[in-house]
Amino acid sequence: MARNRFDIDENLESPFDIKHFRRAMIYIRRQQKPMIIAFVLSALSAAISLSAPLIMQHVIDVTIPAKDALPLVGWSALLLVTIVVSVYLATIRSRMMTRVGQDIIFDIRSDLFRHLQQLPFKYYDDRPQGKILIRVVNYVNSVSDVLSNGIINFILEIVNLIFIAIFMFAVDVRLSFVILAGLPVFLSIMLLIKNKQRRAWQAVSNKSSNLNAYLQESISGIRVTQIFSRESHNEGIFTRLATNFRKEWITAVGFNTLIPFTVDNLATLVTTSIYLVGLLALNPADVTFGVIIAMSSYAARFWQPILNLSQLYNNFINAVAYLERIFETLDEPVTVNDVPDAKELPPIEGHVTFDDVTFAYDPGINILENLSFDIKAGESIALVGPTGAGKTTVVNLISRFYNLTGGKILIDGHNISQVTLKSLRSQMGIMLQDSFIFSGTILENIRYGRLDATEEEIIAAAKAVCADEFIREFEQGYQTEVNERGSKLSQGQRQLISFARTLLADPRILILDEATSSIDAKTERLLQQGLNELLKGRTSFIIAHRLSTVKNCDRIMYVSDKGIAECGSHDELMARRGLYYRLYTAQKMEA
């Protein structure tokens, strides 16, 4: 549970290796055709541009000494053509790779979102939302260029180096070795900083994730922050997290800038050496001024791909840190999933059996132990008891949001672990404590769980839970736009809309977790009238701290000490004068 904090770095469960990058090639291969075309265009552009120094050498050594203006104009025009064609081909390639990069982003992000939709509740229990969000948005953006332009550019720069080397040695072998003399120094520096650079960018990834997690948490809880005047204190926390991020970023960028700094200085030294060797050490008869100019141009061109490769290496090291996080998420096991031979759950009556059920969120800390009970189809069951006793856990297990530690749960005799999740949950109506409202219209929110519902059916469900009246008071009625989490609605209104959404699905098993906790007494009485009809013929589990709302349930189960401490009707439990009696009496006295 330590990861469920914004100020704790996430340690990778597995280090990066080359298998991860080969795995990333799956997304690259999907864009194979446009990438090949882009590579061909890049190669043509590079080859054409490499002819420029040869043209310049010929002009300096032959055309200008001949003092013939017409050939000079021709060679100048040819030089201009090479520049224009090279730029044009590079532009087409750039546009193609922009689309390829966006397609790769789309594929990775779609896979991440699809996987996140399948992960169990426990995954989200253990992580701040901000640390999940940053992987889907920021990290995917960060790796897309490496997986598209980076691959092509890497191959292209290698080809460029080969071409440049061929041209260099064709012009002058001795000066070519002068140009190559700086390579051992460059490679030594690269090897020295490689591991430190990767660790530095992993640290940046951690601090960025922490900062994003706290920012998301602060925005979600802004009302509580302002109520308790925590602005200054929270600003201090944010400053600390932002300072940590800035510190790690500066360290990582320091390693990045070391490489181009090295390349630039080596290129300058090599170019200076060409002039020194060419003018002072070699025979002027063998090395003309045009050859020196051409070789100095090739030296700049030779070290430019080296610089580009070093930048690609920097980007790759950065991307490695993000790929590790992305693949860690994609590799997160879907522990609550259909078993290989899972069957469709047929239409149910609603007979629920807990058979020796044991459950723990964390290993060794059982919330429920050896719990057994049998609920007949159509019964209404209230779950009451102290906070944290396991009431919500019981209904979560019926819906199979978590896997059991031991025992089994049967619905109409079918083990729910052996049926498909969709066929199980589609026959349940579940309203959890958090009445989540999605951005969109009120009508779309009610229809969320049953997309084929007609407007008449939606209105009927809203009327049944007493939501129709307040909905029609809005100027746009059911077409009223609401914000994410329903910030423009009262808590009671959000719960009524969520209740209508649940009832519209016409479930055989109805689960209500504190469904009426934020509804005023008058609305609750009206709602109870509709519920009495809707609960007929359905198995229902109702969690409520306000015991007056569950007096009429067929059975009341008092959840305590990892099991059911008491079970019976309201009158039976009151007659026993046990735990339920004391709880009910205490509430009556408080009222």
Coordinates of C-alpha atoms in Angstrom, one line a residue:
M1 CA 0.0 0.0 0.0
A2 CA 3.0 2.3 0.2
R3 CA 2.6 3.1 -3.5
N4 CA -0.7 4.8 -2.7
R5 CA 1.1 8.0 -1.8
F6 CA 2.1 11.0 -3.9
D7 CA 5.5 11.4 -2.1
I8 CA 6.8 7.9 -2.5
D9 CA 8.8 6.9 -5.6
E10 CA 7.6 3.8 -7.5
N11 CA 10.1 1.1 -7.8
L12 CA 10.0 -0.9 -11.0
E13 CA 9.0 -4.6 -10.4
S14 CA 11.3 -5.6 -13.3
P15 CA 14.3 -3.7 -14.9
F16 CA 14.3 -2.8 -18.5
D17 CA 16.0 -5.1 -20.9
I18 CA 16.2 -5.4 -24.7
K19 CA 13.0 -7.6 -24.7
H20 CA 11.0 -4.5 -23.8
F21 CA 12.3 -2.6 -26.8
R22 CA 11.6 -5.6 -29.1
R23 CA 8.2 -5.5 -27.7
A24 CA 7.9 -1.9 -28.7
M25 CA 8.7 -3.0 -32.2
I26 CA 5.2 -4.4 -32.4
Y27 CA 3.8 -0.9 -32.7
I28 CA 6.5 0.0 -35.2
R29 CA 5.8 -2.9 -37.5
R30 CA 2.1 -1.8 -37.7
Q31 CA 3.5 1.3 -39.5
Q32 CA 6.0 -0.6 -41.6
K33 CA 5.0 0.6 -45.1
P34 CA 5.0 4.4 -44.5
M35 CA 8.2 4.1 -42.5
I36 CA 9.9 2.3 -45.4
I37 CA 8.8 5.0 -47.8
A38 CA 10.0 7.7 -45.4
F39 CA 13.3 6.0 -45.0
V40 CA 13.8 5.9 -48.8
L41 CA 12.9 9.6 -49.1
S42 CA 15.4 10.3 -46.3
A43 CA 18.1 8.3 -48.0
L44 CA 17.6 10.0 -51.3
S45 CA 17.6 13.4 -49.6
A46 CA 20.8 12.6 -47.8
A47 CA 22.5 11.2 -50.9
I48 CA 21.6 14.3 -53.0
S49 CA 22.9 16.7 -50.3
L50 CA 26.2 14.8 -50.1
S51 CA 27.0 15.8 -53.6
A52 CA 27.3 19.5 -52.6
P53 CA 30.9 19.3 -51.3
L54 CA 32.0 17.6 -54.5
I55 CA 30.4 20.3 -56.5
M56 CA 32.2 22.9 -54.4
Q57 CA 35.5 21.2 -54.7
H58 CA 35.2 21.1 -58.5
V59 CA 34.2 24.7 -58.6
I60 CA 37.1 25.8 -56.4
D61 CA 39.8 23.6 -58.0
V62 CA 38.7 23.7 -61.7
T63 CA 35.9 26.2 -62.6
I64 CA 37.1 29.3 -60.8
P65 CA 40.8 28.9 -61.9
A66 CA 39.6 28.5 -65.5
K67 CA 37.8 31.9 -65.2
D68 CA 34.9 30.6 -67.2
A69 CA 31.6 32.2 -66.0
L70 CA 29.1 29.9 -67.9
P71 CA 30.2 26.6 -66.2
L72 CA 30.1 28.5 -62.9
V73 CA 26.5 29.4 -63.4
G74 CA 25.7 25.8 -64.4
W75 CA 27.4 24.4 -61.3
S76 CA 25.7 27.0 -59.1
A77 CA 22.3 26.1 -60.5
L78 CA 23.0 22.4 -60.0
L79 CA 24.0 23.1 -56.4
L80 CA 20.7 25.0 -55.9
V81 CA 18.7 22.1 -57.4
T82 CA 20.4 19.6 -55.0
I83 CA 19.4 21.8 -52.0
V84 CA 15.8 22.3 -53.2
V85 CA 15.3 18.6 -54.0
S86 CA 16.9 17.5 -50.7
V87 CA 14.7 19.9 -48.7
Y88 CA 11.5 18.9 -50.6
L89 CA 12.1 15.2 -50.0
A90 CA 12.9 15.9 -46.3
T91 CA 9.6 17.8 -46.0
I92 CA 7.5 15.0 -47.4
R93 CA 9.2 12.5 -45.1
S94 CA 8.6 14.8 -42.1
R95 CA 4.9 15.0 -42.8
M96 CA 4.7 11.2 -43.2
M97 CA 6.5 10.6 -39.9
T98 CA 4.3 13.0 -38.1
R99 CA 1.3 10.8 -39.0
V100 CA 3.2 7.6 -38.1
G101 CA 4.1 9.0 -34.7
Q102 CA 0.5 9.9 -34.0
D103 CA -0.7 6.5 -35.1
I104 CA 1.8 4.9 -32.7
I105 CA 0.6 7.1 -29.9
F106 CA -3.0 6.1 -30.7
D107 CA -2.1 2.3 -30.7
I108 CA -0.2 2.4 -27.4
R109 CA -2.7 4.6 -25.6
S110 CA -5.6 2.4 -26.8
D111 CA -3.9 -0.7 -25.5
L112 CA -3.2 1.0 -22.2
F113 CA -6.8 2.2 -21.8
R114 CA -8.2 -1.2 -22.8
H115 CA -6.0 -2.9 -20.2
L116 CA -6.9 -0.3 -17.5
Q117 CA -10.6 -1.0 -18.1
Q118 CA -10.0 -4.7 -17.2
L119 CA -7.8 -4.3 -14.1
P120 CA -9.4 -5.1 -10.8
F121 CA -10.3 -2.7 -8.1
K122 CA -7.2 -3.6 -6.1
Y123 CA -5.0 -2.1 -8.7
Y124 CA -6.7 1.3 -8.3
D125 CA -6.8 0.9 -4.5
D126 CA -3.0 0.7 -4.5
R127 CA -2.2 3.7 -6.7
P128 CA -3.0 7.4 -6.9
Q129 CA -5.0 8.3 -10.0
G130 CA -2.4 10.8 -11.1
K131 CA 0.3 8.2 -11.3
I132 CA -1.9 6.1 -13.6
L133 CA -3.0 9.1 -15.7
I134 CA 0.6 10.3 -16.4
R135 CA 1.4 6.9 -18.0
V136 CA -1.5 7.1 -20.5
V137 CA -0.8 10.7 -21.5
N138 CA 2.7 12.1 -20.8
Y139 CA 4.7 8.9 -21.0
V140 CA 3.1 7.7 -24.3
N141 CA 3.8 11.2 -25.8
S142 CA 7.4 10.9 -24.7
V143 CA 8.1 7.6 -26.4
S144 CA 6.2 8.1 -29.7
D145 CA 9.0 10.1 -31.5
V146 CA 11.7 7.5 -30.5
L147 CA 9.5 4.7 -31.8
S148 CA 8.8 6.5 -35.1
N149 CA 11.3 9.1 -36.2
G150 CA 13.9 7.6 -33.8
I151 CA 14.2 4.3 -35.6
I152 CA 14.3 5.7 -39.1
N153 CA 16.7 8.5 -38.1
F154 CA 19.0 5.9 -36.4
I155 CA 19.2 3.8 -39.5
L156 CA 19.5 6.8 -41.7
E157 CA 22.3 8.4 -39.7
I158 CA 24.2 5.1 -39.9
V159 CA 23.7 5.0 -43.7
N160 CA 24.8 8.7 -43.8
L161 CA 28.0 7.9 -41.9
I162 CA 28.8 5.1 -44.4
F163 CA 28.1 7.3 -47.4
I164 CA 30.1 10.2 -45.9
A165 CA 33.0 7.9 -45.1
I166 CA 32.9 6.6 -48.7
F167 CA 33.0 10.2 -50.1
M168 CA 35.7 11.2 -47.6
F169 CA 38.0 8.3 -48.5
A170 CA 37.4 8.9 -52.1
V171 CA 38.6 12.5 -51.8
D172 CA 41.6 11.9 -49.4
V173 CA 42.4 8.8 -47.3
R174 CA 44.9 10.6 -45.0
L175 CA 42.6 13.4 -44.0
S176 CA 39.8 10.9 -43.5
F177 CA 41.8 9.2 -40.7
V178 CA 42.2 12.6 -39.1
I179 CA 38.4 13.0 -39.0
L180 CA 38.0 9.5 -37.5
A181 CA 40.6 10.1 -34.8
G182 CA 38.0 11.7 -32.4
L183 CA 35.7 8.6 -32.4
P184 CA 37.5 6.7 -29.6
V185 CA 37.2 9.7 -27.3
F186 CA 33.5 10.1 -28.0
L187 CA 32.8 6.3 -27.5
S188 CA 34.6 6.3 -24.1
I189 CA 32.6 9.2 -22.8
M190 CA 29.3 7.5 -23.9
L191 CA 30.2 4.3 -22.1
L192 CA 31.1 6.2 -18.9
I193 CA 27.8 8.0 -18.5
K194 CA 25.4 5.4 -20.0
N195 CA 24.2 3.9 -16.7
K196 CA 24.2 7.1 -14.8
Q197 CA 22.1 8.8 -17.5
R198 CA 19.5 6.0 -17.4
R199 CA 19.2 6.2 -13.6
A200 CA 18.9 10.0 -13.8
W201 CA 15.9 9.8 -16.2
Q202 CA 14.3 7.1 -14.1
A203 CA 14.5 9.6 -11.2
V204 CA 12.9 12.2 -13.4
S205 CA 10.1 9.8 -14.2
N206 CA 9.5 9.1 -10.5
K207 CA 9.4 12.8 -9.5
S208 CA 7.2 13.7 -12.5
S209 CA 4.8 10.9 -11.4
N210 CA 4.7 12.1 -7.8
L211 CA 4.1 15.7 -8.8
N212 CA 1.3 14.7 -11.2
A213 CA -0.3 12.5 -8.5
Y214 CA -0.3 15.3 -5.9
L215 CA -1.7 17.8 -8.5
Q216 CA -4.6 15.5 -9.4
E217 CA -5.3 14.9 -5.7
S218 CA -5.2 18.6 -4.9
I219 CA -7.6 19.5 -7.7
S220 CA -10.0 16.7 -6.7
G221 CA -10.0 17.9 -3.1
I222 CA -9.9 21.6 -3.6
R223 CA -13.2 22.2 -1.7
V224 CA -11.8 20.4 1.4
T225 CA -8.5 22.4 1.0
Q226 CA -10.4 25.7 1.1
I227 CA -12.7 24.7 3.9
F228 CA -9.8 24.0 6.2
S229 CA -7.6 26.9 4.8
R230 CA -4.8 24.5 3.8
E231 CA -3.7 26.5 0.8
S232 CA -0.4 27.6 2.3
H233 CA 0.5 24.2 3.6
N234 CA -0.4 22.5 0.3
E235 CA 1.6 25.1 -1.6
G236 CA 4.6 24.0 0.5
I237 CA 4.1 20.4 -0.4
F238 CA 3.7 21.2 -4.0
T239 CA 6.9 23.4 -3.9
R240 CA 8.8 20.5 -2.4
L241 CA 7.7 18.0 -5.0
A242 CA 8.3 20.5 -7.8
T243 CA 11.8 21.3 -6.4
N244 CA 12.6 17.5 -6.3
F245 CA 11.4 17.3 -9.9
R246 CA 13.5 20.3 -11.0
K247 CA 16.6 18.9 -9.2
E248 CA 16.4 15.5 -11.0
W249 CA 15.6 17.1 -14.3
I250 CA 18.6 19.4 -14.1
T251 CA 20.8 16.4 -13.3
A252 CA 19.4 14.3 -16.2
V253 CA 19.7 17.2 -18.7
G254 CA 23.3 17.7 -17.5
F255 CA 24.1 14.2 -18.8
N256 CA 22.3 14.9 -22.0
T257 CA 24.1 18.2 -22.7
L258 CA 27.5 16.5 -22.0
I259 CA 27.2 14.5 -25.2
P260 CA 26.6 17.4 -27.7
F261 CA 29.2 19.4 -25.9
T262 CA 31.7 16.6 -26.5
V263 CA 30.7 16.2 -30.1
D264 CA 30.9 19.9 -30.9
N265 CA 34.4 20.2 -29.4
L266 CA 35.6 17.1 -31.1
A267 CA 34.2 18.4 -34.4
T268 CA 36.0 21.7 -33.9
L269 CA 39.3 20.0 -33.0
V270 CA 39.0 17.6 -36.0
T271 CA 38.3 20.5 -38.4
T272 CA 41.2 22.5 -37.1
S273 CA 43.4 19.4 -37.4
I274 CA 42.4 19.0 -41.1
Y275 CA 43.7 22.5 -41.9
L276 CA 46.9 22.0 -39.8
V277 CA 47.6 18.6 -41.4
G278 CA 46.5 19.6 -44.9
L279 CA 48.4 22.9 -45.0
L280 CA 51.5 22.1 -42.9
A281 CA 52.1 18.4 -42.9
L282 CA 51.1 17.2 -46.3
N283 CA 52.5 18.0 -49.7
P284 CA 50.6 20.9 -51.3
A285 CA 50.9 19.2 -54.6
D286 CA 48.9 16.3 -53.2
V287 CA 46.3 18.3 -51.2
T288 CA 44.7 21.2 -53.0
F289 CA 42.8 23.9 -51.3
G290 CA 39.6 22.5 -52.8
V291 CA 40.3 19.1 -51.2
I292 CA 40.8 20.8 -47.8
I293 CA 37.6 22.7 -48.1
A294 CA 35.7 19.5 -49.2
M295 CA 37.2 17.5 -46.4
S296 CA 36.4 20.2 -43.8
S297 CA 32.8 20.1 -45.1
Y298 CA 32.7 16.3 -44.9
A299 CA 34.2 16.6 -41.3
A300 CA 31.2 18.8 -40.3
R301 CA 28.9 16.4 -42.1
F302 CA 30.5 13.3 -40.5
W303 CA 30.2 14.7 -37.0
Q304 CA 26.7 15.9 -37.5
P305 CA 25.3 12.3 -37.8
I306 CA 27.4 11.5 -34.7
L307 CA 25.8 14.4 -32.9
N308 CA 22.4 13.3 -34.2
L309 CA 23.0 9.7 -33.1
S310 CA 24.0 11.0 -29.6
Q311 CA 20.8 13.0 -29.4
L312 CA 18.9 9.9 -30.5
Y313 CA 20.7 8.0 -27.8
N314 CA 19.7 10.6 -25.3
N315 CA 16.1 10.3 -26.5
F316 CA 16.3 6.6 -26.3
I317 CA 17.6 6.7 -22.7
N318 CA 14.7 9.1 -21.8
A319 CA 12.2 6.8 -23.6
V320 CA 13.5 3.7 -21.8
A321 CA 12.4 5.2 -18.4
Y322 CA 8.9 5.8 -19.8
L323 CA 8.7 2.5 -21.7
E324 CA 9.5 0.7 -18.5
R325 CA 6.5 2.4 -16.8
I326 CA 4.2 1.8 -19.8
F327 CA 5.0 -1.9 -20.1
E328 CA 4.8 -2.3 -16.3
T329 CA 1.2 -1.1 -16.6
L330 CA 0.4 -3.3 -19.6
D331 CA 2.0 -6.3 -17.7
E332 CA -0.1 -5.7 -14.6
P333 CA -2.1 -9.0 -14.3
V334 CA -5.8 -8.9 -14.7
T335 CA -6.4 -11.0 -11.6
V336 CA -10.2 -10.8 -11.8
N337 CA -11.0 -12.2 -15.2
D338 CA -12.9 -14.9 -17.0
V339 CA -11.4 -18.3 -16.5
P340 CA -10.4 -20.2 -19.7
D341 CA -13.6 -22.3 -19.7
A342 CA -16.0 -19.7 -18.3
K343 CA -19.6 -20.1 -19.2
E344 CA -22.4 -17.6 -19.7
L345 CA -24.5 -17.2 -16.6
P346 CA -28.1 -17.9 -17.7
P347 CA -31.0 -15.6 -16.6
I348 CA -31.0 -15.9 -12.8
E349 CA -33.7 -15.9 -10.1
G350 CA -31.4 -14.4 -7.5
H351 CA -30.6 -17.3 -5.0
V352 CA -27.3 -16.3 -3.4
T353 CA -25.1 -18.6 -1.3
F354 CA -21.9 -17.9 0.5
D355 CA -20.1 -21.2 1.2
D356 CA -17.2 -20.9 3.7
V357 CA -16.0 -17.6 2.2
T358 CA -12.7 -16.1 3.4
F359 CA -11.3 -12.8 1.9
A360 CA -8.4 -10.6 2.5
Y361 CA -7.4 -7.4 0.6
D362 CA -3.8 -7.9 1.8
P363 CA -2.3 -11.3 2.4
G364 CA -2.7 -12.5 6.0
I365 CA -5.2 -9.8 7.0
N366 CA -8.6 -11.4 6.6
I367 CA -11.6 -9.2 6.4
L368 CA -14.0 -12.1 6.3
E369 CA -13.4 -15.6 7.6
N370 CA -15.4 -18.8 6.9
L371 CA -18.5 -16.8 6.1
S372 CA -21.6 -18.9 5.1
F373 CA -25.2 -17.9 4.5
D374 CA -28.0 -18.6 2.1
I375 CA -30.3 -16.0 0.6
K376 CA -33.5 -17.0 -1.3
A377 CA -34.5 -15.4 -4.5
G378 CA -36.5 -12.3 -3.9
E379 CA -35.3 -11.7 -0.3
S380 CA -34.2 -8.3 0.9
I381 CA -31.2 -8.4 3.1
A382 CA -29.8 -5.5 5.1
L383 CA -26.1 -5.4 6.1
V384 CA -25.5 -3.3 9.2
G385 CA -22.6 -3.0 11.6
P386 CA -19.6 -0.8 12.5
T387 CA -17.5 0.9 9.9
G388 CA -14.9 -1.3 8.4
A389 CA -16.5 -4.5 9.5
G390 CA -16.8 -5.8 5.9
K391 CA -20.3 -4.8 4.7
T392 CA -19.2 -3.3 1.4
T393 CA -16.8 -6.2 1.0
V394 CA -19.7 -8.6 1.0
V395 CA -21.5 -7.0 -1.8
N396 CA -18.2 -6.4 -3.8
L397 CA -17.6 -10.1 -3.6
I398 CA -21.1 -10.9 -4.9
S399 CA -20.2 -8.8 -8.0
R400 CA -16.8 -10.4 -8.1
F401 CA -14.9 -7.2 -8.0
Y402 CA -12.2 -9.2 -6.1
N403 CA -11.2 -12.8 -6.0
L404 CA -11.9 -14.9 -2.9
T405 CA -9.1 -16.0 -0.7
G406 CA -11.1 -19.2 0.1
G407 CA -14.6 -20.7 -0.3
K408 CA -17.0 -20.0 -3.0
I409 CA -20.1 -17.9 -3.9
L410 CA -23.0 -19.4 -5.8
I411 CA -25.9 -17.7 -7.6
D412 CA -28.7 -20.1 -8.5
G413 CA -26.2 -22.9 -7.9
H414 CA -23.6 -21.4 -10.4
N415 CA -20.1 -20.7 -9.0
I416 CA -19.5 -17.1 -9.9
S417 CA -15.8 -17.7 -10.4
Q418 CA -16.7 -20.0 -13.3
V419 CA -19.0 -17.7 -15.3
T420 CA -18.1 -14.7 -17.5
L421 CA -18.0 -11.3 -15.7
K422 CA -20.2 -9.7 -18.3
S423 CA -23.0 -12.2 -17.9
L424 CA -22.7 -11.9 -14.1
R425 CA -22.6 -8.1 -13.7
S426 CA -25.2 -7.5 -16.4
Q427 CA -27.8 -9.1 -14.2
M428 CA -26.9 -6.9 -11.2
G429 CA -27.8 -3.4 -10.3
I430 CA -25.1 -1.9 -8.2
M431 CA -25.1 1.5 -6.6
L432 CA -22.0 2.2 -4.6
Q433 CA -21.4 4.9 -2.0
D434 CA -19.7 7.1 -4.5
S435 CA -22.5 8.3 -6.8
F436 CA -20.3 9.0 -9.9
I437 CA -21.8 11.3 -12.5
F438 CA -20.1 11.4 -15.9
S439 CA -19.9 14.5 -18.1
G440 CA -22.8 14.7 -20.5
T441 CA -26.6 15.0 -20.2
I442 CA -28.7 13.7 -17.3
L443 CA -30.4 11.4 -19.8
E444 CA -27.0 10.0 -20.9
N445 CA -26.0 9.4 -17.3
I446 CA -29.2 7.4 -16.6
R447 CA -28.8 5.4 -19.8
Y448 CA -25.1 4.6 -19.1
G449 CA -25.7 1.0 -18.0
R450 CA -28.3 0.2 -20.7
L451 CA -27.6 1.9 -24.0
D452 CA -30.7 0.6 -25.7
A453 CA -33.2 2.1 -23.2
T454 CA -35.8 4.4 -24.7
E455 CA -36.5 7.9 -23.3
E456 CA -39.8 6.7 -21.9
E457 CA -38.1 3.9 -20.0
I458 CA -35.5 6.4 -18.7
I459 CA -38.2 8.8 -17.5
A460 CA -40.1 5.9 -15.8
A461 CA -37.0 4.9 -13.9
A462 CA -36.4 8.5 -12.8
K463 CA -40.0 8.8 -11.6
A464 CA -39.7 5.6 -9.7
V465 CA -36.9 7.0 -7.6
C466 CA -38.4 10.5 -7.3
A467 CA -35.8 12.1 -9.6
D468 CA -38.1 13.2 -12.4
E469 CA -39.5 16.2 -10.5
F470 CA -36.1 17.9 -9.9
I471 CA -34.8 17.0 -13.3
R472 CA -37.8 18.8 -15.0
E473 CA -37.1 21.9 -12.9
F474 CA -33.9 22.4 -15.0
E475 CA -34.3 24.5 -18.1
Q476 CA -33.2 21.7 -20.4
G477 CA -34.8 18.9 -18.4
Y478 CA -33.2 15.5 -19.2
Q479 CA -31.0 17.2 -21.8
T480 CA -29.3 19.3 -19.0
E481 CA -25.5 19.1 -19.3
V482 CA -23.7 18.1 -16.1
N483 CA -20.0 18.3 -15.3
E484 CA -17.8 15.4 -14.4
R485 CA -18.7 14.1 -11.0
G486 CA -21.9 16.2 -11.2
S487 CA -20.4 19.2 -9.5
K488 CA -23.5 21.3 -10.4
L489 CA -25.8 18.8 -8.6
S490 CA -26.4 18.3 -4.9
Q491 CA -25.2 15.1 -3.4
G492 CA -28.8 14.0 -3.1
Q493 CA -29.6 14.7 -6.7
R494 CA -26.5 12.8 -7.8
Q495 CA -27.6 9.8 -5.8
L496 CA -31.1 9.8 -7.2
I497 CA -29.7 10.0 -10.8
S498 CA -27.4 7.1 -10.0
F499 CA -30.3 5.2 -8.5
A500 CA -32.3 5.7 -11.7
R501 CA -29.3 4.5 -13.7
T502 CA -29.1 1.3 -11.6
L503 CA -32.9 0.6 -11.7
L504 CA -33.1 1.1 -15.4
A505 CA -31.0 -2.0 -15.9
D506 CA -33.9 -4.1 -14.4
P507 CA -31.5 -6.3 -12.4
R508 CA -32.4 -9.6 -10.7
I509 CA -30.0 -8.7 -7.8
L510 CA -30.0 -5.2 -6.5
I511 CA -27.1 -3.9 -4.4
L512 CA -27.5 -0.5 -2.6
D513 CA -24.5 0.7 -0.7
E514 CA -25.6 3.7 1.4
A515 CA -28.0 4.6 -1.4
T516 CA -30.1 7.0 0.6
S517 CA -27.4 8.5 2.8
S518 CA -27.6 12.0 1.3
I519 CA -31.3 12.2 0.6
D520 CA -33.5 14.3 2.9
A521 CA -36.2 12.6 5.0
K522 CA -39.1 13.8 2.8
T523 CA -37.5 12.5 -0.4
E524 CA -36.5 9.3 1.3
R525 CA -40.1 8.6 2.2
L526 CA -41.1 9.1 -1.4
L527 CA -38.2 7.0 -2.6
Q528 CA -39.1 4.2 -0.3
Q529 CA -42.5 3.9 -1.9
G530 CA -41.0 3.4 -5.3
L531 CA -38.4 1.0 -3.9
N532 CA -41.0 -1.2 -2.3
E533 CA -42.4 -2.0 -5.7
L534 CA -39.0 -2.3 -7.4
L535 CA -37.7 -4.7 -4.8
K536 CA -40.5 -7.1 -5.3
G537 CA -39.2 -10.3 -7.0
R538 CA -35.6 -9.1 -6.8
T539 CA -32.9 -10.2 -4.4
S540 CA -31.6 -7.1 -2.8
F541 CA -28.7 -6.3 -0.5
I542 CA -28.9 -2.9 1.3
I543 CA -26.1 -1.4 3.3
A544 CA -27.3 1.5 5.5
H545 CA -26.0 3.1 8.6
R546 CA -29.4 4.7 9.1
L547 CA -31.3 1.7 10.5
S548 CA -34.7 3.2 10.1
T549 CA -34.4 2.6 6.3
V550 CA -33.9 -1.2 6.7
K551 CA -36.5 -2.1 9.3
N552 CA -38.8 -3.7 6.7
C553 CA -36.1 -5.9 5.1
D554 CA -36.7 -9.7 5.3
R555 CA -33.5 -10.2 7.1
I556 CA -30.9 -8.0 8.8
M557 CA -27.3 -9.2 9.1
Y558 CA -25.1 -7.6 11.6
V559 CA -21.5 -7.8 10.2
S560 CA -18.8 -7.9 12.8
D561 CA -15.7 -9.9 13.8
K562 CA -15.0 -11.1 10.2
G563 CA -18.5 -12.7 9.9
I564 CA -22.2 -12.4 10.6
A565 CA -22.6 -11.8 14.4
E566 CA -26.5 -11.7 14.3
C567 CA -29.1 -12.4 11.7
G568 CA -32.9 -12.0 11.7
S569 CA -35.8 -9.7 11.1
H570 CA -35.9 -6.3 12.8
D571 CA -38.4 -7.6 15.4
E572 CA -36.4 -10.7 16.1
L573 CA -33.1 -8.9 16.6
M574 CA -34.8 -6.3 18.8
A575 CA -36.2 -9.1 21.0
R576 CA -32.7 -10.6 21.4
R577 CA -31.4 -7.3 22.8
G578 CA -28.0 -8.0 21.3
L579 CA -25.6 -6.0 19.0
Y580 CA -28.4 -4.8 16.6
Y581 CA -30.6 -3.8 19.5
R582 CA -27.9 -1.6 21.1
L583 CA -27.0 0.0 17.8
Y584 CA -30.7 0.7 16.9
T585 CA -31.4 2.0 20.4
A586 CA -28.4 4.3 20.3
Q587 CA -29.5 5.8 17.0
K588 CA -33.0 6.4 18.3
M589 CA -31.6 8.2 21.3
E590 CA -29.4 10.4 19.1
A591 CA -32.4 11.2 16.9

